[in-house]
């Protein structure tokens, strides 16, 4: 679901286990075709060379950011996809403004850039944990909109995704990390602290979705309890964005008709 700019968002009333009435089989069949088309459009984006695509992924812990990246780009040339993971800032990053570390990871011409977490952490975790005072984080929505407008004006197609799981689904996924020895490494006791602040995070996400969904950089809320439905929706949005971008293969530099390869 696209967040129309300027509208109110109530996450509590959006079902995280929505499947759009699709069966898993149908969704997976449609997804397969879209993942292939995304690969072709990625090639066209590269050949065209005038635009770039930025995908921003945000979610609560266990929300499925990594799995989404893995699945959605399974048919896309890895050379054209640049993934940036934003973790707790280093002391050098903290000594600068919060967009300083972000800008260098924005995609170049022809590339697809994926932000696995992003500058939005600076109005999410930073706000929820009170890492900077409200008078600082509350001004950031305007900075972020201006920053994204700059990127869009300079040729970046931006699509932002909030993967929406509910608290019960997070419990199941955390439990699986405890129970399955091959997933133990993913269990991080710190995730439980964030889980205790679930309602604060939802309030912070709602503000993000309401204040920073713009025509040039819209947010999409993706019901994500079911991974197969999540993958389909994300792929649909990306494919549509690239289909609408007016991309074309460049004309060859010379007339190729008379050329004979000996
Ligand atoms: P992930 O959960 O994305 O797979 P990690 O487990 O390493 O990766 O978590 C990264 C952590 O970094 C998260 O807890 C996130 O909230 C935190 N983080 C990211 N950006 C910031 C930021 N700007 N300020 C504080 N913490 C941040």
PDB file of N, CA, C and O and ligand atoms in Angstrom, residues 58-62 65-66 85-89 93-94 98 101-102 116-126 129 131 140 177 186 188 190-191 194 201, ligand 1:
ATOM      1  N   UNK A  58      13.175  -0.484   5.516  1.00  0.00           N
ATOM      2  CA  UNK A  58      13.119  -0.339   6.976  1.00  0.00           C
ATOM      3  C   UNK A  58      12.141  -1.374   7.550  1.00  0.00           C
ATOM      4  O   UNK A  58      11.129  -1.682   6.917  1.00  0.00           O
ATOM      5  N   UNK A  59      12.456  -1.858   8.726  1.00  0.00           N
ATOM      6  CA  UNK A  59      11.555  -2.816   9.381  1.00  0.00           C
ATOM      7  C   UNK A  59      11.998  -2.996  10.827  1.00  0.00           C
ATOM      8  O   UNK A  59      13.148  -2.668  11.167  1.00  0.00           O
ATOM      9  N   UNK A  60      11.116  -3.524  11.640  1.00  0.00           N
ATOM     10  CA  UNK A  60      11.503  -3.949  12.980  1.00  0.00           C
ATOM     11  C   UNK A  60      12.439  -5.158  12.842  1.00  0.00           C
ATOM     12  O   UNK A  60      12.495  -5.801  11.790  1.00  0.00           O
ATOM     13  N   UNK A  61      13.160  -5.495  13.917  1.00  0.00           N
ATOM     14  CA  UNK A  61      14.046  -6.661  13.880  1.00  0.00           C
ATOM     15  C   UNK A  61      13.239  -7.890  13.444  1.00  0.00           C
ATOM     16  O   UNK A  61      12.087  -8.050  13.841  1.00  0.00           O
ATOM     17  N   UNK A  62      13.854  -8.739  12.677  1.00  0.00           N
ATOM     18  CA  UNK A  62      13.266  -9.949  12.072  1.00  0.00           C
ATOM     19  C   UNK A  62      12.234  -9.625  10.980  1.00  0.00           C
ATOM     20  O   UNK A  62      11.544 -10.512  10.488  1.00  0.00           O
ATOM     21  N   UNK A  65      14.248  -7.829   6.049  1.00  0.00           N
ATOM     22  CA  UNK A  65      14.972  -6.987   5.086  1.00  0.00           C
ATOM     23  C   UNK A  65      15.941  -7.832   4.257  1.00  0.00           C
ATOM     24  O   UNK A  65      15.968  -7.731   3.032  1.00  0.00           O
ATOM     25  N   UNK A  66      16.725  -8.650   4.943  1.00  0.00           N
ATOM     26  CA  UNK A  66      17.739  -9.445   4.221  1.00  0.00           C
ATOM     27  C   UNK A  66      17.091 -10.413   3.229  1.00  0.00           C
ATOM     28  O   UNK A  66      17.541 -10.546   2.092  1.00  0.00           O
ATOM     29  N   UNK A  85      24.545  -1.345   4.242  1.00  0.00           N
ATOM     30  CA  UNK A  85      23.939  -1.664   5.541  1.00  0.00           C
ATOM     31  C   UNK A  85      24.325  -0.562   6.519  1.00  0.00           C
ATOM     32  O   UNK A  85      25.514  -0.298   6.690  1.00  0.00           O
ATOM     33  N   UNK A  86      23.348   0.038   7.140  1.00  0.00           N
ATOM     34  CA  UNK A  86      23.654   1.104   8.094  1.00  0.00           C
ATOM     35  C   UNK A  86      23.471   0.593   9.522  1.00  0.00           C
ATOM     36  O   UNK A  86      22.376   0.233   9.932  1.00  0.00           O
ATOM     37  N   UNK A  87      24.591   0.549  10.229  1.00  0.00           N
ATOM     38  CA  UNK A  87      24.609   0.021  11.606  1.00  0.00           C
ATOM     39  C   UNK A  87      24.754   1.175  12.590  1.00  0.00           C
ATOM     40  O   UNK A  87      24.742   2.338  12.186  1.00  0.00           O
ATOM     41  N   UNK A  88      24.995   0.843  13.857  1.00  0.00           N
ATOM     42  CA  UNK A  88      25.249   1.887  14.855  1.00  0.00           C
ATOM     43  C   UNK A  88      26.414   2.748  14.347  1.00  0.00           C
ATOM     44  O   UNK A  88      27.453   2.205  13.953  1.00  0.00           O
ATOM     45  N   UNK A  89      26.246   4.062  14.302  1.00  0.00           N
ATOM     46  CA  UNK A  89      27.295   4.906  13.718  1.00  0.00           C
ATOM     47  C   UNK A  89      28.613   4.809  14.489  1.00  0.00           C
ATOM     48  O   UNK A  89      28.624   4.648  15.710  1.00  0.00           O
ATOM     49  N   UNK A  93      31.485   8.895  12.282  1.00  0.00           N
ATOM     50  CA  UNK A  93      30.176   9.231  11.695  1.00  0.00           C
ATOM     51  C   UNK A  93      29.374  10.125  12.639  1.00  0.00           C
ATOM     52  O   UNK A  93      28.723  11.081  12.216  1.00  0.00           O
ATOM     53  N   UNK A  94      29.471   9.820  13.939  1.00  0.00           N
ATOM     54  CA  UNK A  94      28.715  10.616  14.911  1.00  0.00           C
ATOM     55  C   UNK A  94      29.243  12.051  15.014  1.00  0.00           C
ATOM     56  O   UNK A  94      28.519  12.955  15.447  1.00  0.00           O
ATOM     57  N   UNK A  98      24.058  13.602  10.383  1.00  0.00           N
ATOM     58  CA  UNK A  98      23.621  12.208  10.203  1.00  0.00           C
ATOM     59  C   UNK A  98      23.468  11.804   8.740  1.00  0.00           C
ATOM     60  O   UNK A  98      23.379  10.606   8.433  1.00  0.00           O
ATOM     61  N   UNK A 101      27.162  10.110   6.319  1.00  0.00           N
ATOM     62  CA  UNK A 101      27.545   8.733   5.964  1.00  0.00           C
ATOM     63  C   UNK A 101      26.610   8.124   4.920  1.00  0.00           C
ATOM     64  O   UNK A 101      26.920   7.088   4.334  1.00  0.00           O
ATOM     65  N   UNK A 102      25.465   8.742   4.747  1.00  0.00           N
ATOM     66  CA  UNK A 102      24.462   8.187   3.840  1.00  0.00           C
ATOM     67  C   UNK A 102      24.786   8.525   2.385  1.00  0.00           C
ATOM     68  O   UNK A 102      24.707   7.676   1.491  1.00  0.00           O
ATOM     69  N   UNK A 116      19.809  -1.046   3.393  1.00  0.00           N
ATOM     70  CA  UNK A 116      19.330  -1.975   4.405  1.00  0.00           C
ATOM     71  C   UNK A 116      19.473  -1.234   5.740  1.00  0.00           C
ATOM     72  O   UNK A 116      20.551  -1.184   6.298  1.00  0.00           O
ATOM     73  N   UNK A 117      18.379  -0.618   6.198  1.00  0.00           N
ATOM     74  CA  UNK A 117      18.363   0.484   7.164  1.00  0.00           C
ATOM     75  C   UNK A 117      18.926   1.711   6.456  1.00  0.00           C
ATOM     76  O   UNK A 117      19.549   1.580   5.395  1.00  0.00           O
ATOM     77  N   UNK A 118      18.753   2.869   7.071  1.00  0.00           N
ATOM     78  CA  UNK A 118      18.992   4.084   6.289  1.00  0.00           C
ATOM     79  C   UNK A 118      19.055   5.291   7.218  1.00  0.00           C
ATOM     80  O   UNK A 118      19.101   5.141   8.451  1.00  0.00           O
ATOM     81  N   UNK A 119      18.995   6.464   6.605  1.00  0.00           N
ATOM     82  CA  UNK A 119      18.896   7.711   7.376  1.00  0.00           C
ATOM     83  C   UNK A 119      17.625   7.759   8.234  1.00  0.00           C
ATOM     84  O   UNK A 119      17.536   8.589   9.129  1.00  0.00           O
ATOM     85  N   UNK A 120      16.673   6.886   7.952  1.00  0.00           N
ATOM     86  CA  UNK A 120      15.462   6.884   8.788  1.00  0.00           C
ATOM     87  C   UNK A 120      15.729   6.401  10.206  1.00  0.00           C
ATOM     88  O   UNK A 120      14.961   6.703  11.125  1.00  0.00           O
ATOM     89  N   UNK A 121      16.829   5.654  10.396  1.00  0.00           N
ATOM     90  CA  UNK A 121      17.181   5.271  11.778  1.00  0.00           C
ATOM     91  C   UNK A 121      17.363   6.523  12.655  1.00  0.00           C
ATOM     92  O   UNK A 121      17.172   6.473  13.860  1.00  0.00           O
ATOM     93  N   UNK A 122      17.709   7.619  12.018  1.00  0.00           N
ATOM     94  CA  UNK A 122      17.976   8.848  12.773  1.00  0.00           C
ATOM     95  C   UNK A 122      16.704   9.556  13.245  1.00  0.00           C
ATOM     96  O   UNK A 122      16.782  10.559  13.954  1.00  0.00           O
ATOM     97  N   UNK A 123      15.534   9.038  12.818  1.00  0.00           N
ATOM     98  CA  UNK A 123      14.267   9.486  13.420  1.00  0.00           C
ATOM     99  C   UNK A 123      13.475   8.290  13.962  1.00  0.00           C
ATOM    100  O   UNK A 123      12.302   8.416  14.286  1.00  0.00           O
ATOM    101  N   UNK A 124      14.122   7.115  14.024  1.00  0.00           N
ATOM    102  CA  UNK A 124      13.460   5.916  14.572  1.00  0.00           C
ATOM    103  C   UNK A 124      14.165   5.516  15.864  1.00  0.00           C
ATOM    104  O   UNK A 124      13.775   5.956  16.947  1.00  0.00           O
ATOM    105  N   UNK A 125      15.250   4.727  15.732  1.00  0.00           N
ATOM    106  CA  UNK A 125      15.943   4.288  16.956  1.00  0.00           C
ATOM    107  C   UNK A 125      16.445   5.490  17.758  1.00  0.00           C
ATOM    108  O   UNK A 125      16.364   5.512  18.999  1.00  0.00           O
ATOM    109  N   UNK A 126      16.898   6.499  17.052  1.00  0.00           N
ATOM    110  CA  UNK A 126      17.450   7.685  17.740  1.00  0.00           C
ATOM    111  C   UNK A 126      16.373   8.387  18.559  1.00  0.00           C
ATOM    112  O   UNK A 126      16.598   8.832  19.684  1.00  0.00           O
ATOM    113  N   UNK A 129      15.083   5.760  21.524  1.00  0.00           N
ATOM    114  CA  UNK A 129      16.039   5.624  22.639  1.00  0.00           C
ATOM    115  C   UNK A 129      16.484   6.977  23.181  1.00  0.00           C
ATOM    116  O   UNK A 129      17.295   7.042  24.106  1.00  0.00           O
ATOM    117  N   UNK A 131      18.418   9.270  21.791  1.00  0.00           N
ATOM    118  CA  UNK A 131      19.868   9.450  21.608  1.00  0.00           C
ATOM    119  C   UNK A 131      20.241  10.900  21.309  1.00  0.00           C
ATOM    120  O   UNK A 131      21.382  11.299  21.521  1.00  0.00           O
ATOM    121  N   UNK A 140      14.476  16.762  11.585  1.00  0.00           N
ATOM    122  CA  UNK A 140      15.116  15.920  10.575  1.00  0.00           C
ATOM    123  C   UNK A 140      14.177  15.514   9.432  1.00  0.00           C
ATOM    124  O   UNK A 140      14.635  15.220   8.340  1.00  0.00           O
ATOM    125  N   UNK A 177      14.838 -18.427  15.953  1.00  0.00           N
ATOM    126  CA  UNK A 177      16.289 -18.201  16.042  1.00  0.00           C
ATOM    127  C   UNK A 177      16.880 -18.883  17.278  1.00  0.00           C
ATOM    128  O   UNK A 177      18.061 -19.233  17.293  1.00  0.00           O
ATOM    129  N   UNK A 186      21.852 -15.662  14.529  1.00  0.00           N
ATOM    130  CA  UNK A 186      21.109 -14.428  14.245  1.00  0.00           C
ATOM    131  C   UNK A 186      20.463 -13.858  15.501  1.00  0.00           C
ATOM    132  O   UNK A 186      19.980 -12.737  15.491  1.00  0.00           O
ATOM    133  N   UNK A 188      20.030 -12.043  18.803  1.00  0.00           N
ATOM    134  CA  UNK A 188      20.755 -10.954  19.447  1.00  0.00           C
ATOM    135  C   UNK A 188      19.889 -10.506  20.627  1.00  0.00           C
ATOM    136  O   UNK A 188      18.765 -10.044  20.437  1.00  0.00           O
ATOM    137  N   UNK A 190      19.910  -8.078  22.354  1.00  0.00           N
ATOM    138  CA  UNK A 190      19.532  -6.658  22.268  1.00  0.00           C
ATOM    139  C   UNK A 190      18.197  -6.449  21.555  1.00  0.00           C
ATOM    140  O   UNK A 190      17.482  -5.473  21.814  1.00  0.00           O
ATOM    141  N   UNK A 191      17.851  -7.395  20.648  1.00  0.00           N
ATOM    142  CA  UNK A 191      16.572  -7.269  19.947  1.00  0.00           C
ATOM    143  C   UNK A 191      15.405  -7.271  20.935  1.00  0.00           C
ATOM    144  O   UNK A 191      14.355  -6.664  20.685  1.00  0.00           O
ATOM    145  N   UNK A 194      14.613  -3.786  22.132  1.00  0.00           N
ATOM    146  CA  UNK A 194      13.819  -3.016  21.163  1.00  0.00           C
ATOM    147  C   UNK A 194      12.368  -3.516  21.157  1.00  0.00           C
ATOM    148  O   UNK A 194      11.437  -2.724  21.023  1.00  0.00           O
ATOM    149  N   UNK A 201       8.146   2.389  18.871  1.00  0.00           N
ATOM    150  CA  UNK A 201       8.618   2.271  17.484  1.00  0.00           C
ATOM    151  C   UNK A 201       7.462   2.475  16.501  1.00  0.00           C
ATOM    152  O   UNK A 201       7.633   3.128  15.464  1.00  0.00           O
TER     153      UNK A 201
HETATM  154  P1  LIG B   1      20.247  -5.641  11.132  1.00  0.00           P
HETATM  155  O1  LIG B   1      19.324  -5.748  12.324  1.00  0.00           O
HETATM  156  O2  LIG B   1      19.896  -4.506  10.216  1.00  0.00           O
HETATM  157  O3  LIG B   1      20.390  -6.944  10.396  1.00  0.00           O
HETATM  158  P2  LIG B   1      22.279  -5.285  13.123  1.00  0.00           P
HETATM  159  O4  LIG B   1      21.721  -6.420  13.901  1.00  0.00           O
HETATM  160  O5  LIG B   1      23.757  -5.104  13.048  1.00  0.00           O
HETATM  161  O6  LIG B   1      21.718  -5.306  11.635  1.00  0.00           O
HETATM  162  O7  LIG B   1      21.609  -3.967  13.699  1.00  0.00           O
HETATM  163  C1  LIG B   1      22.021  -2.726  13.334  1.00  0.00           C
HETATM  164  C2  LIG B   1      21.668  -1.809  14.489  1.00  0.00           C
HETATM  165  O8  LIG B   1      22.170  -0.513  14.192  1.00  0.00           O
HETATM  166  C3  LIG B   1      20.185  -1.680  14.735  1.00  0.00           C
HETATM  167  O9  LIG B   1      19.881  -1.947  16.082  1.00  0.00           O
HETATM  168  C4  LIG B   1      19.909  -0.230  14.393  1.00  0.00           C
HETATM  169  O10 LIG B   1      18.867   0.316  15.146  1.00  0.00           O
HETATM  170  C5  LIG B   1      21.238   0.415  14.680  1.00  0.00           C
HETATM  171  N1  LIG B   1      21.405   1.682  13.978  1.00  0.00           N
HETATM  172  C6  LIG B   1      21.378   1.897  12.662  1.00  0.00           C
HETATM  173  N2  LIG B   1      21.504   3.213  12.400  1.00  0.00           N
HETATM  174  C7  LIG B   1      21.598   3.837  13.585  1.00  0.00           C
HETATM  175  C8  LIG B   1      21.733   5.199  13.968  1.00  0.00           C
HETATM  176  N3  LIG B   1      21.796   6.171  13.075  1.00  0.00           N
HETATM  177  N4  LIG B   1      21.818   5.465  15.287  1.00  0.00           N
HETATM  178  C9  LIG B   1      21.766   4.488  16.199  1.00  0.00           C
HETATM  179  N5  LIG B   1      21.630   3.182  15.907  1.00  0.00           N
HETATM  180  C10 LIG B   1      21.543   2.860  14.607  1.00  0.00           C
END
